[in-house]
Coordinates of C-alpha atoms in Angstrom, one line a residue:
X1 CA 11.6 13.7 8.6
X2 CA 12.4 11.5 5.6
X3 CA 10.3 8.4 4.8
X4 CA 12.1 5.3 5.8
X5 CA 13.3 3.0 3.1
X6 CA 12.7 -0.8 3.1
X7 CA 16.4 -1.4 4.2
X8 CA 16.3 1.2 7.0
X9 CA 13.0 -0.1 8.2
X10 CA 14.4 -3.7 8.3
X11 CA 17.5 -2.4 10.2
X12 CA 15.2 -0.6 12.7
X13 CA 13.2 -3.8 13.3
X14 CA 16.3 -5.8 13.7
X15 CA 17.4 -3.3 16.4
X16 CA 14.3 -4.2 18.3
X17 CA 15.9 -7.5 19.2
X18 CA 18.9 -5.7 20.8
X19 CA 16.7 -3.4 22.8
X20 CA 14.3 -6.1 24.0
X21 CA 17.3 -8.2 25.0
X22 CA 18.3 -5.5 27.6
X23 CA 15.3 -6.6 29.6
X24 CA 14.4 -10.2 28.4
X25 CA 16.9 -13.0 28.3
X26 CA 16.3 -15.5 25.5
X27 CA 12.8 -15.9 24.0
X28 CA 14.0 -14.9 20.5
X29 CA 11.2 -16.8 18.8
X30 CA 8.6 -14.8 20.8
X31 CA 10.3 -11.5 19.9
X32 CA 10.3 -12.5 16.2
X33 CA 6.7 -13.5 16.4
X34 CA 5.7 -10.1 17.7
X35 CA 7.6 -8.4 14.9
X36 CA 6.0 -10.6 12.3
X37 CA 2.6 -9.9 13.7
X38 CA 3.2 -6.1 13.4
X39 CA 4.2 -6.5 9.8
X40 CA 1.1 -8.6 9.0
X41 CA -1.4 -6.4 10.8
X42 CA -2.0 -9.3 13.1
X43 CA -2.3 -10.1 16.8
X44 CA -0.4 -12.4 19.1
X45 CA -1.4 -14.8 21.9
X46 CA 1.5 -15.6 24.3
X47 CA 1.0 -18.7 26.3
X48 CA 3.2 -19.9 29.2
X49 CA 3.3 -20.7 32.8
X50 CA 3.4 -17.8 35.3
X51 CA 6.9 -16.2 35.6
X52 CA 8.4 -16.7 32.2
X53 CA 8.4 -13.0 31.3
X54 CA 5.3 -12.9 29.0
X55 CA 4.2 -9.5 30.3
X56 CA 7.7 -8.2 30.5
X57 CA 8.3 -9.2 26.8
X58 CA 5.3 -7.1 25.6
X59 CA 6.2 -4.2 27.8
X60 CA 9.8 -4.3 26.5
X61 CA 8.5 -4.3 22.9
X62 CA 6.3 -1.3 23.7
X63 CA 9.3 0.5 25.2
X64 CA 11.4 -0.1 22.1
X65 CA 8.7 1.2 19.8
X66 CA 7.8 4.9 19.5
X67 CA 4.1 4.2 19.7
X68 CA 1.3 4.4 22.2
X69 CA 0.7 1.5 24.5
X70 CA -1.8 0.6 27.2
X71 CA -2.3 -2.4 29.4
X72 CA -5.5 -4.1 30.6
X73 CA -5.3 -6.6 33.5
X74 CA -8.1 -9.1 32.6
X75 CA -10.0 -10.2 35.8
X76 CA -13.3 -12.1 36.4
X77 CA -15.1 -8.8 37.1
X78 CA -13.8 -6.9 34.1
X79 CA -16.7 -5.5 31.9
X80 CA -16.6 -5.1 28.1
X81 CA -16.9 -1.3 28.5
X82 CA -13.8 -1.3 30.6
X83 CA -11.9 -2.3 27.5
X84 CA -13.7 -0.5 24.6
X85 CA -15.0 2.6 26.4
X86 CA -18.6 3.8 27.0
X87 CA -20.9 6.8 26.8
X88 CA -20.8 9.0 29.8
X89 CA -23.4 11.6 30.7
X90 CA -22.1 15.2 31.1
X91 CA -24.3 17.2 33.4
X92 CA -22.9 20.5 32.2
X93 CA -23.9 19.9 28.6
X94 CA -26.8 17.6 29.3
X95 CA -25.3 15.2 26.6
X96 CA -23.6 11.9 26.5
X97 CA -20.0 11.9 25.4
X98 CA -17.8 8.9 24.4
X99 CA -15.0 8.1 26.8
X100 CA -12.5 5.9 24.9
X101 CA -11.3 2.7 26.6
X102 CA -7.7 1.4 26.7
X103 CA -8.2 -0.3 23.3
X104 CA -7.6 3.0 21.6
X105 CA -3.9 2.7 21.4
X106 CA -1.2 1.2 19.1
X107 CA -0.2 -1.7 21.3
X108 CA -2.7 -3.2 23.7
X109 CA -1.3 -5.6 26.3
X110 CA -4.2 -7.9 27.3
X111 CA -2.7 -9.4 30.3
X112 CA -4.0 -12.9 31.4
X113 CA -6.9 -12.7 28.9
X114 CA -8.2 -16.1 29.8
X115 CA -8.9 -15.0 33.4
X116 CA -12.0 -13.0 32.3
X117 CA -15.3 -14.5 31.2
X118 CA -16.1 -15.0 27.4
X119 CA -18.4 -12.0 27.3
X120 CA -15.5 -9.6 28.0
X121 CA -13.1 -11.6 25.9
X122 CA -15.5 -11.1 23.0
X123 CA -15.4 -7.3 23.4
X124 CA -12.1 -7.5 21.5
X125 CA -13.5 -9.4 18.5
X126 CA -14.5 -6.3 16.5
X127 CA -11.4 -4.4 17.5
X128 CA -9.1 -7.2 16.4
X129 CA -10.9 -8.0 13.1
X130 CA -12.4 -4.6 12.0
X131 CA -10.0 -2.3 13.8
X132 CA -12.8 -0.3 15.1
X133 CA -15.1 -0.2 18.1
X134 CA -18.9 0.3 17.8
X135 CA -20.6 2.0 20.7
X136 CA -24.3 3.0 20.5
X137 CA -24.3 2.3 16.8
X138 CA -21.4 4.6 16.0
X139 CA -18.2 2.9 14.7
X140 CA -15.0 4.5 15.9
X141 CA -11.7 3.6 14.2
X142 CA -8.6 2.5 16.1
X143 CA -5.2 4.0 15.5
X144 CA -2.7 2.4 13.1
X145 CA -0.6 0.3 13.7
X146 CA -2.8 -1.6 16.1
X147 CA -1.6 -4.8 17.8
X148 CA -3.2 -6.9 20.6
X149 CA -0.6 -8.8 22.5
X150 CA -2.5 -11.1 24.8
X151 CA -1.0 -13.3 27.5
X152 CA -2.6 -16.4 29.0
X153 CA -1.7 -19.2 31.4
X154 CA -2.2 -22.8 30.1
X155 CA -5.9 -23.7 30.2
X156 CA -5.4 -26.4 32.8
X157 CA -4.5 -23.7 35.4
X158 CA -7.2 -22.9 38.0
X159 CA -9.3 -19.8 37.4
X160 CA -9.0 -19.7 33.6
X161 CA -11.7 -19.5 30.9
X162 CA -10.8 -21.2 27.6
X163 CA -10.8 -18.8 24.7
X164 CA -13.7 -19.6 22.2
X165 CA -12.7 -20.7 18.7
X166 CA -13.9 -17.4 17.2
X167 CA -11.6 -15.4 19.5
X168 CA -8.6 -17.8 18.9
X169 CA -9.0 -17.4 15.2
X170 CA -8.5 -13.6 15.5
X171 CA -5.0 -14.2 16.6
X172 CA -2.5 -14.4 13.8
X173 CA 0.1 -16.3 16.0
X174 CA 0.0 -18.3 19.1
X175 CA 3.5 -18.3 20.7
X176 CA 4.5 -20.6 23.5
X177 CA 6.8 -19.0 25.9
X178 CA 8.9 -21.9 27.5
X179 CA 10.8 -22.0 30.7
X180 CA 14.3 -20.6 30.0
X181 CA 17.4 -22.8 29.4
X182 CA 19.8 -23.2 32.3
X183 CA 22.3 -20.7 31.0
X184 CA 19.6 -18.2 30.3
X185 CA 18.2 -18.6 33.8
X186 CA 21.6 -18.0 35.2
X187 CA 21.8 -14.8 33.1
X188 CA 18.4 -13.7 34.5
X189 CA 19.5 -14.1 38.1
X190 CA 22.8 -12.3 37.4
X191 CA 20.9 -9.3 36.0
X192 CA 18.7 -9.2 39.1
X193 CA 21.7 -9.5 41.4
X194 CA 23.1 -6.5 39.6
X195 CA 20.0 -4.4 40.3
X196 CA 17.7 -5.0 37.3
X197 CA 14.1 -4.4 38.1
X198 CA 11.4 -5.6 35.6
X199 CA 9.2 -2.8 37.0
X200 CA 11.6 -0.1 35.8
X201 CA 12.5 -0.5 32.2
X202 CA 14.0 3.0 32.0
X203 CA 16.8 1.9 34.3
X204 CA 17.5 -1.0 31.9
X205 CA 18.3 1.6 29.2
X206 CA 15.5 0.7 26.7
X207 CA 14.8 3.4 24.2
X208 CA 12.5 3.6 21.1
X209 CA 14.4 2.4 18.0
X210 CA 11.4 2.1 15.5
X211 CA 8.2 3.8 14.9
X212 CA 4.9 3.8 12.9
X213 CA 6.7 5.0 9.8
X214 CA 9.1 2.1 9.9
X215 CA 6.3 -0.3 10.3
X216 CA 4.4 1.1 7.3
X217 CA 7.6 1.1 5.1
X218 CA 8.2 -2.5 6.1
X219 CA 4.6 -3.6 5.4
X220 CA 4.9 -2.1 1.9
X221 CA 8.1 -4.1 1.3
X222 CA 6.5 -7.3 2.6
X223 CA 3.6 -6.9 0.3
X224 CA 6.1 -7.0 -2.7
X225 CA 7.7 -10.3 -1.5
X226 CA 7.1 -12.9 -4.2
X227 CA 5.1 -16.1 -3.6
X228 CA 5.4 -18.7 -6.4
X229 CA 2.5 -20.8 -7.4
X230 CA 4.3 -23.9 -6.0
X231 CA 4.6 -22.2 -2.6
X232 CA 1.0 -21.2 -2.6
X233 CA 0.0 -24.8 -3.4
X234 CA 2.4 -26.1 -0.6
X235 CA 0.5 -23.9 1.9
X236 CA -2.8 -25.2 0.7
X237 CA -1.7 -28.8 0.9
X238 CA -0.5 -28.3 4.5
X239 CA -3.9 -26.9 5.5
X240 CA -5.9 -29.5 3.7
X241 CA -3.8 -32.3 5.2
X242 CA -4.8 -31.1 8.7
X243 CA -8.5 -31.4 7.7
X244 CA -7.9 -35.1 6.8
X245 CA -5.9 -35.9 10.0
X246 CA -7.7 -38.7 12.1
X247 CA -6.4 -36.9 15.2
X248 CA -8.2 -33.7 14.5
X249 CA -11.9 -32.9 14.7
X250 CA -11.2 -29.4 13.1
X251 CA -8.5 -28.7 10.6
X252 CA -7.1 -25.4 9.4
X253 CA -9.6 -23.1 7.5
X254 CA -8.8 -21.1 4.4
X255 CA -8.3 -18.1 6.7
X256 CA -5.5 -20.1 8.4
X257 CA -3.9 -20.7 4.9
X258 CA -3.9 -16.9 4.2
X259 CA -2.4 -16.3 7.6
X260 CA 0.4 -18.7 6.9
X261 CA 1.0 -17.0 3.6
X262 CA 1.3 -13.6 5.3
X263 CA 3.6 -14.7 8.1
X264 CA 5.9 -16.7 5.8
X265 CA 6.2 -13.5 3.6
X266 CA 7.0 -11.3 6.6
X267 CA 9.7 -13.8 7.8
X268 CA 11.2 -14.0 4.3
X269 CA 11.5 -10.2 4.1
X270 CA 12.9 -10.0 7.7
X271 CA 15.7 -12.5 6.7
X272 CA 16.6 -10.3 3.7
X273 CA 14.9 -12.1 0.8
X274 CA 12.2 -10.8 -1.7
X275 CA 10.7 -14.3 -2.2
X276 CA 9.3 -17.0 0.0
X277 CA 10.9 -20.5 0.3
X278 CA 9.4 -23.7 1.7
X279 CA 11.6 -23.2 4.8
X280 CA 9.9 -19.9 5.5
X281 CA 6.5 -21.7 5.5
X282 CA 7.8 -24.4 7.8
X283 CA 9.3 -21.9 10.2
X284 CA 6.0 -20.2 10.7
X285 CA 3.6 -23.2 10.4
X286 CA 3.4 -24.1 14.1
X287 CA 2.8 -20.6 15.6
X288 CA 0.4 -19.7 12.8
X289 CA -1.7 -22.9 12.8
X290 CA -1.5 -24.6 16.3
X291 CA -4.5 -22.6 17.6
X292 CA -6.6 -23.1 14.5
X293 CA -7.0 -26.9 14.9
X294 CA -9.0 -29.0 17.4
X295 CA -7.9 -32.4 18.7
X296 CA -10.3 -35.3 19.0
X297 CA -10.8 -36.2 22.7
X298 CA -9.3 -39.7 22.2
X299 CA -6.2 -38.3 20.6
X300 CA -5.8 -35.8 23.4
X301 CA -6.0 -38.6 26.0
X302 CA -3.3 -40.4 24.1
X303 CA -1.0 -37.4 24.5
X304 CA -1.2 -36.1 20.9
X305 CA -0.8 -32.4 20.6
X306 CA -1.6 -29.9 17.9
X307 CA 2.1 -29.3 17.4
X308 CA 2.8 -33.0 16.9
X309 CA 0.0 -33.3 14.3
X310 CA 1.2 -30.3 12.3
X311 CA 4.8 -31.4 12.5
X312 CA 3.8 -34.8 11.2
X313 CA 2.0 -33.2 8.3
X314 CA 5.1 -31.1 7.5
X315 CA 7.3 -34.2 7.7
X316 CA 5.2 -36.2 5.2
X317 CA 4.2 -33.7 2.6
X318 CA 6.5 -33.4 -0.4
X319 CA 8.4 -30.1 -0.4
X320 CA 8.4 -28.0 -3.6
X321 CA 11.8 -27.4 -5.2

């Protein structure tokens, strides 16, 4: 099999949208975010109220990619070893052997991640950052590509555990999945009336249109996407402005700045350019930064949101030519 070119890889990733649209109506920004995360070796947190197709979206992505995928339903009684794996005693050999957990896959769907206690949430920290799992002192590498796509309900919902800052920071993007527009909701009902079942994606006709080789070719092309000194300075100024905002107790760290650089690069390449523009930075600023800031309690009581603070920063900062 020939190695994909940058152009063929881009075409394959564009075809993902068409495939996912066979099962999910609307939600194009979330689909784009998942693709961007794959290109940046990042992970995605999908937040929305129950019933907006968060889980279906990730399952559809997995069905459209020729890669391994597993799902973990996060519950209050889930243990860290249920995710990472554990040592199991084999009576026949009188030895302990490692039984890999579901994290050993290409795409891990961490469903309702904020319904499990912080101890189990933290079991993903090493996997997401180091792309390995250490059990009994032995590190075990995870396959490539590796993407954690986690879903969560808004934190004000009953039975949820807020994700700690260290865990949130491991996610490249936080994507909000809104309620569908009226016309999209009519389209959803029409599909169901015609026999569509979200539990049977095969009947919807989803097929793999991209694989690991396409992802690697795309990543190599993204790494060559030019970033001018002015764009780099613009990204730094955005992040520094959040640290000075009176509405925030915690602004964006340098890690957040590098994340914004990566996502803007990937978006520029996906749209067919080999250089980053200020519009690319603006397009990815909210999903890349919204979970990396903390509101002051008084600002939160006044109805200020992370998105509104970041949007105000973008509106007031001078844009490089």
